[in-house]
GROMACS .gro file of C-alpha atoms in nm:
model
  287
    1MET     CA    1  -0.008   0.005   0.001
    2LYS     CA    2   0.116   0.355  -0.059
    3LYS     CA    3   0.210   0.557   0.230
    4VAL     CA    4  -0.018   0.881   0.241
    5ALA     CA    5  -0.055   1.167   0.471
    6PHE     CA    6  -0.315   1.444   0.507
    7ILE     CA    7  -0.274   1.811   0.596
    8ILE     CA    8  -0.562   1.990   0.765
    9ASP     CA    9  -0.590   2.348   0.894
   10SER     CA   10  -0.732   2.504   1.201
   11SER     CA   11  -1.074   2.532   1.040
   12SER     CA   12  -1.119   2.171   1.124
   13GLY     CA   13  -1.060   2.207   1.493
   14ILE     CA   14  -0.804   1.928   1.482
   15LYS     CA   15  -0.466   1.996   1.651
   16GLU     CA   16  -0.130   1.870   1.564
   17GLY     CA   17  -0.064   1.508   1.668
   18GLU     CA   18  -0.424   1.395   1.708
   19TYR     CA   19  -0.397   1.134   1.407
   20GLN     CA   20  -0.101   0.955   1.276
   21ASN     CA   21   0.017   1.078   0.938
   22VAL     CA   22  -0.203   1.388   0.970
   23TYR     CA   23  -0.036   1.726   0.965
   24TYR     CA   24  -0.163   2.060   1.087
   25MET     CA   25  -0.134   2.403   0.941
   26PRO     CA   26  -0.258   2.692   1.156
   27LEU     CA   27  -0.456   2.980   1.023
   28ILE     CA   28  -0.383   3.319   1.175
   29ILE     CA   29  -0.583   3.518   1.443
   30ASN     CA   30  -0.495   3.883   1.447
   31LYS     CA   31  -0.570   4.096   1.751
   32ASN     CA   32  -0.595   4.477   1.701
   33LEU     CA   33  -0.560   4.653   2.035
   34ASN     CA   34  -0.553   5.023   2.013
   35GLY     CA   35  -0.395   5.003   1.664
   36GLN     CA   36  -0.133   4.756   1.765
   37ILE     CA   37  -0.172   4.435   1.597
   38THR     CA   38  -0.060   4.093   1.737
   39SER     CA   39  -0.085   3.779   1.524
   40TYR     CA   40  -0.123   3.429   1.668
   41LYS     CA   41  -0.119   3.071   1.509
   42ASP     CA   42  -0.462   2.938   1.576
   43LEU     CA   43  -0.477   2.636   1.821
   44ILE     CA   44  -0.104   2.673   1.887
   45GLU     CA   45  -0.069   3.028   2.029
   46ILE     CA   46  -0.426   3.098   2.094
   47ASP     CA   47  -0.731   2.880   2.150
   48ASN     CA   48  -1.101   2.911   2.070
   49LYS     CA   49  -1.188   3.005   2.430
   50GLU     CA   50  -0.931   3.299   2.420
   51VAL     CA   51  -1.066   3.412   2.092
   52CYS     CA   52  -1.431   3.418   2.233
   53GLU     CA   53  -1.295   3.614   2.538
   54LEU     CA   54  -1.148   3.869   2.313
   55ILE     CA   55  -1.465   3.919   2.115
   56ASN     CA   56  -1.666   3.934   2.436
   57LYS     CA   57  -1.446   4.217   2.549
   58GLY     CA   58  -1.512   4.409   2.231
   59ILE     CA   59  -1.148   4.374   2.118
   60ASN     CA   60  -1.115   4.372   1.726
   61VAL     CA   61  -1.000   4.040   1.582
   62SER     CA   62  -0.952   3.928   1.231
   63THR     CA   63  -0.816   3.635   1.038
   64SER     CA   64  -0.546   3.571   0.777
   65GLN     CA   65  -0.406   3.273   0.586
   66PRO     CA   66  -0.071   3.109   0.649
   67SER     CA   67   0.211   3.245   0.462
   68PRO     CA   68   0.367   3.067   0.161
   69GLY     CA   69   0.691   3.032   0.389
   70MET     CA   70   0.485   2.836   0.649
   71ILE     CA   71   0.343   2.611   0.378
   72THR     CA   72   0.675   2.535   0.213
   73GLU     CA   73   0.851   2.476   0.551
   74LEU     CA   74   0.596   2.214   0.633
   75LEU     CA   75   0.615   2.046   0.286
   76ASP     CA   76   0.977   2.051   0.281
   77LYS     CA   77   0.981   1.847   0.607
   78ILE     CA   78   0.735   1.570   0.500
   79ALA     CA   79   0.747   1.553   0.125
   80ASP     CA   80   0.997   1.283   0.097
   81LYS     CA   81   0.833   1.058   0.351
   82TYR     CA   82   0.512   0.984   0.168
   83ASP     CA   83   0.393   0.859  -0.177
   84ASP     CA   84   0.112   1.117  -0.174
   85ILE     CA   85   0.007   1.407   0.045
   86PHE     CA   86  -0.356   1.518   0.031
   87VAL     CA   87  -0.404   1.899   0.152
   88LEU     CA   88  -0.768   1.961   0.266
   89PRO     CA   89  -0.771   2.336   0.329
   90ILE     CA   90  -1.047   2.569   0.446
   91HIS     CA   91  -1.344   2.623   0.215
   92GLU     CA   92  -1.230   2.812  -0.091
   93LYS     CA   93  -1.522   3.054  -0.062
   94LEU     CA   94  -1.417   3.136   0.303
   95SER     CA   95  -1.049   3.199   0.243
   96SER     CA   96  -0.807   3.242  -0.038
   97ALA     CA   97  -0.568   3.012   0.147
   98ILE     CA   98  -0.624   2.723  -0.111
   99ASN     CA   99  -0.471   2.948  -0.381
  100THR     CA  100  -0.155   2.979  -0.173
  101TRP     CA  101  -0.148   2.603  -0.121
  102ARG     CA  102  -0.198   2.531  -0.493
  103MET     CA  103   0.086   2.790  -0.584
  104VAL     CA  104   0.336   2.627  -0.330
  105ALA     CA  105   0.230   2.264  -0.426
  106GLU     CA  106   0.343   2.330  -0.783
  107ASP     CA  107   0.683   2.242  -0.677
  108TYR     CA  108   0.597   1.907  -0.516
  109LYS     CA  109   0.476   1.625  -0.753
  110ASN     CA  110   0.326   1.423  -0.476
  111VAL     CA  111   0.115   1.693  -0.308
  112HIS     CA  112  -0.250   1.731  -0.414
  113VAL     CA  113  -0.472   2.032  -0.291
  114ILE     CA  114  -0.835   1.932  -0.265
  115PRO     CA  115  -1.108   2.172  -0.131
  116GLN     CA  116  -1.309   1.972   0.140
  117TYR     CA  117  -1.595   2.218   0.195
  118SER     CA  118  -1.620   2.145   0.564
  119LEU     CA  119  -1.547   2.290   0.910
  120SER     CA  120  -1.506   2.184   1.256
  121ARG     CA  121  -1.640   1.841   1.367
  122TRP     CA  122  -1.754   1.786   0.999
  123SER     CA  123  -1.385   1.800   0.890
  124ARG     CA  124  -1.295   1.545   1.151
  125ILE     CA  125  -1.571   1.310   1.029
  126GLN     CA  126  -1.443   1.334   0.673
  127LEU     CA  127  -1.079   1.296   0.764
  128GLU     CA  128  -1.164   0.990   0.962
  129GLU     CA  129  -1.345   0.834   0.670
  130LEU     CA  130  -1.065   0.919   0.425
  131ILE     CA  131  -0.819   0.753   0.676
  132GLU     CA  132  -1.022   0.439   0.682
  133LEU     CA  133  -1.058   0.441   0.309
  134SER     CA  134  -0.674   0.466   0.272
  135LYS     CA  135  -0.639   0.146   0.461
  136LYS     CA  136  -0.843  -0.035   0.207
  137LYS     CA  137  -0.709   0.093  -0.122
  138ASP     CA  138  -0.437   0.316  -0.249
  139LEU     CA  139  -0.571   0.680  -0.251
  140THR     CA  140  -0.530   0.895  -0.547
  141GLU     CA  141  -0.636   1.247  -0.620
  142GLU     CA  142  -0.932   1.136  -0.816
  143ILE     CA  143  -1.049   0.887  -0.534
  144VAL     CA  144  -1.037   1.169  -0.280
  145LYS     CA  145  -1.215   1.420  -0.504
  146ASN     CA  146  -1.483   1.173  -0.595
  147TYR     CA  147  -1.520   1.088  -0.241
  148ILE     CA  148  -1.577   1.456  -0.140
  149GLU     CA  149  -1.804   1.511  -0.446
  150SER     CA  150  -2.027   1.218  -0.362
  151GLU     CA  151  -2.060   1.346  -0.012
  152LYS     CA  152  -2.120   1.715  -0.053
  153LYS     CA  153  -2.486   1.677  -0.149
  154LYS     CA  154  -2.566   1.474   0.145
  155TRP     CA  155  -2.515   1.723   0.415
  156LEU     CA  156  -2.614   2.067   0.504
  157GLY     CA  157  -2.539   2.299   0.810
  158PHE     CA  158  -2.699   2.599   0.950
  159LEU     CA  159  -2.598   2.888   1.171
  160ILE     CA  160  -2.864   3.078   1.365
  161VAL     CA  161  -2.708   3.408   1.490
  162PRO     CA  162  -2.920   3.623   1.735
  163ASN     CA  163  -2.654   3.880   1.795
  164VAL     CA  164  -2.547   4.060   1.470
  165ASP     CA  165  -2.283   4.280   1.635
  166GLN     CA  166  -1.983   4.086   1.516
  167LEU     CA  167  -2.124   4.055   1.171
  168VAL     CA  168  -2.169   4.434   1.159
  169LYS     CA  169  -1.834   4.502   1.292
  170GLY     CA  170  -1.673   4.273   1.018
  171GLY     CA  171  -1.881   4.447   0.731
  172ARG     CA  172  -2.082   4.138   0.658
  173VAL     CA  173  -2.397   4.303   0.764
  174SER     CA  174  -2.456   4.676   0.708
  175ASN     CA  175  -2.501   4.918   0.995
  176PHE     CA  176  -2.867   4.971   0.887
  177LYS     CA  177  -2.954   4.618   0.856
  178GLY     CA  178  -2.785   4.547   1.194
  179MET     CA  179  -2.988   4.807   1.351
  180PHE     CA  180  -3.297   4.683   1.187
  181ALA     CA  181  -3.227   4.321   1.301
  182LYS     CA  182  -3.167   4.446   1.668
  183VAL     CA  183  -3.482   4.655   1.682
  184LEU     CA  184  -3.695   4.372   1.556
  185ASN     CA  185  -3.511   4.109   1.749
  186LEU     CA  186  -3.435   3.911   1.440
  187LYS     CA  187  -3.216   3.601   1.425
  188LEU     CA  188  -3.014   3.575   1.118
  189ILE     CA  189  -3.009   3.206   0.955
  190ILE     CA  190  -2.700   3.125   0.749
  191THR     CA  191  -2.653   2.796   0.545
  192TYR     CA  192  -2.329   2.620   0.517
  193ASP     CA  193  -2.253   2.366   0.255
  194HIS     CA  194  -2.031   2.339  -0.051
  195ASN     CA  195  -2.129   2.685  -0.153
  196GLY     CA  196  -1.980   2.829   0.164
  197LEU     CA  197  -2.166   3.053   0.416
  198VAL     CA  198  -2.467   3.206   0.276
  199PHE     CA  199  -2.740   3.416   0.427
  200LEU     CA  200  -3.085   3.231   0.396
  201ASP     CA  201  -3.347   3.405   0.598
  202LYS     CA  202  -3.426   3.564   0.924
  203ALA     CA  203  -3.685   3.518   1.206
  204SER     CA  204  -3.791   3.672   1.533
  205LYS     CA  205  -3.844   3.340   1.712
  206TYR     CA  206  -3.633   3.032   1.740
  207GLU     CA  207  -3.928   2.811   1.673
  208ASN     CA  208  -3.975   2.993   1.324
  209CYS     CA  209  -3.601   2.943   1.272
  210VAL     CA  210  -3.629   2.566   1.310
  211LYS     CA  211  -3.930   2.557   1.069
  212ILE     CA  212  -3.707   2.736   0.814
  213LEU     CA  213  -3.421   2.492   0.882
  214THR     CA  214  -3.649   2.193   0.835
  215LYS     CA  215  -3.799   2.320   0.505
  216THR     CA  216  -3.467   2.392   0.372
  217PHE     CA  217  -3.323   2.055   0.486
  218ASN     CA  218  -3.609   1.887   0.313
  219GLU     CA  219  -3.549   2.071  -0.018
  220ARG     CA  220  -3.168   2.026  -0.018
  221ILE     CA  221  -3.084   1.694   0.127
  222ASN     CA  222  -3.426   1.519   0.122
  223LEU     CA  223  -3.428   1.490   0.500
  224ASP     CA  224  -3.796   1.398   0.502
  225LYS     CA  225  -3.724   1.089   0.297
  226SER     CA  226  -3.375   0.991   0.431
  227LYS     CA  227  -3.232   0.870   0.733
  228ILE     CA  228  -2.978   1.099   0.945
  229LYS     CA  229  -2.628   0.933   0.935
  230ASN     CA  230  -2.447   1.199   1.119
  231ALA     CA  231  -2.540   1.504   1.322
  232VAL     CA  232  -2.335   1.770   1.501
  233LEU     CA  233  -2.463   2.045   1.733
  234MET     CA  234  -2.240   2.357   1.804
  235LYS     CA  235  -2.244   2.644   2.039
  236VAL     CA  236  -1.997   2.827   2.252
  237ASN     CA  237  -1.959   2.640   2.599
  238TYR     CA  238  -1.785   2.894   2.805
  239HIS     CA  239  -1.992   3.215   2.750
  240ASP     CA  240  -2.298   3.325   2.943
  241ASN     CA  241  -2.518   3.542   2.746
  242LYS     CA  242  -2.860   3.680   2.717
  243TYR     CA  243  -2.967   3.508   2.394
  244HIS     CA  244  -3.044   3.174   2.561
  245ILE     CA  245  -2.888   2.947   2.299
  246GLU     CA  246  -2.935   2.623   2.494
  247PRO     CA  247  -3.317   2.637   2.459
  248LEU     CA  248  -3.255   2.653   2.083
  249ILE     CA  249  -3.032   2.361   2.105
  250ASP     CA  250  -3.305   2.179   2.267
  251LEU     CA  251  -3.544   2.264   1.983
  252LEU     CA  252  -3.302   2.133   1.736
  253LYS     CA  253  -3.262   1.803   1.925
  254LYS     CA  254  -3.626   1.761   1.948
  255GLU     CA  255  -3.701   1.846   1.583
  256TYR     CA  256  -3.442   1.610   1.452
  257LYS     CA  257  -3.479   1.327   1.710
  258LEU     CA  258  -3.122   1.379   1.838
  259ASN     CA  259  -3.010   1.274   2.197
  260ASP     CA  260  -2.737   1.358   2.440
  261LYS     CA  261  -2.487   1.134   2.256
  262THR     CA  262  -2.508   1.371   1.958
  263PRO     CA  263  -2.159   1.524   1.911
  264ARG     CA  264  -2.126   1.877   2.046
  265ASP     CA  265  -1.871   2.117   1.925
  266VAL     CA  266  -1.778   2.484   1.879
  267LEU     CA  267  -1.728   2.669   1.537
  268PRO     CA  268  -1.358   2.714   1.458
  269SER     CA  269  -1.202   3.039   1.570
  270VAL     CA  270  -1.163   3.161   1.212
  271ILE     CA  271  -1.540   3.141   1.170
  272THR     CA  272  -1.639   3.272   1.518
  273VAL     CA  273  -1.424   3.583   1.447
  274HIS     CA  274  -1.684   3.668   1.175
  275THR     CA  275  -2.012   3.542   1.318
  276GLY     CA  276  -1.951   3.632   1.686
  277ILE     CA  277  -1.988   3.418   1.998
  278ASP     CA  278  -2.363   3.405   2.018
  279TYR     CA  279  -2.475   3.122   1.779
  280ALA     CA  280  -2.618   2.782   1.749
  281ALA     CA  281  -2.531   2.558   1.466
  282ILE     CA  282  -2.631   2.218   1.331
  283ILE     CA  283  -2.493   1.992   1.063
  284LEU     CA  284  -2.702   1.703   0.933
  285ARG     CA  285  -2.580   1.427   0.692
  286VAL     CA  286  -2.820   1.173   0.548
  287GLU     CA  287  -2.722   0.821   0.431
   0.00000   0.00000   0.00000
């Protein structure tokens, strides 16, 4: 069997050393304190909790991709150890990092850069399935691409964001729309799939948010006719807020017949920087 390796970045929430023959590339979290910018390697020099604390304090944070030098340094260390290396970077519609990976990878014949379209716990699930697949057959770029292509229409995720402050601060929601949403107590609903993060709708009550989710799940992944294979629920666990996210999580569990064994996770820091820390998220995958 060929010896293969995978490279993931911090949008996956996976840290260096968690899996054999899986390597980690941190994305960058930038803290702007009174005009002085300090940059941190995500999940190495700063963790998700610390990022959430910065946001909670009103400190400006942003994200950036790893430099070509960081990528080259990693590939130089491992390129000769493997027959093939599969790079699974952050979604290309969320970051231009994939273009940097592709540029650097041109100098390495055995490095394949493949968009995986996933985040957080979902990246972990897909990585584990690819690792298991690599034990059964020699992986090629075509096989990995076909796996991702075959899976991308079986799953769909949603973010429900009741506090638009961070979206406004990052310029993803206009000041006017942000004020409008706050006055009417609107929750923004954002879809997540192979198209990236896309604003879908808004609602004033969590119950109505769940109705919108169910309608969209049924339309896009035939949830009403299919069995759920995987589910992931996400919220920040170390932040008390006035938006009462846990009752929303309970509504989602009830609607989709999930239980306490359903995996719980947090959004990766590079996404939380843009959405803020007040959110609930769910990803469902059908068989």
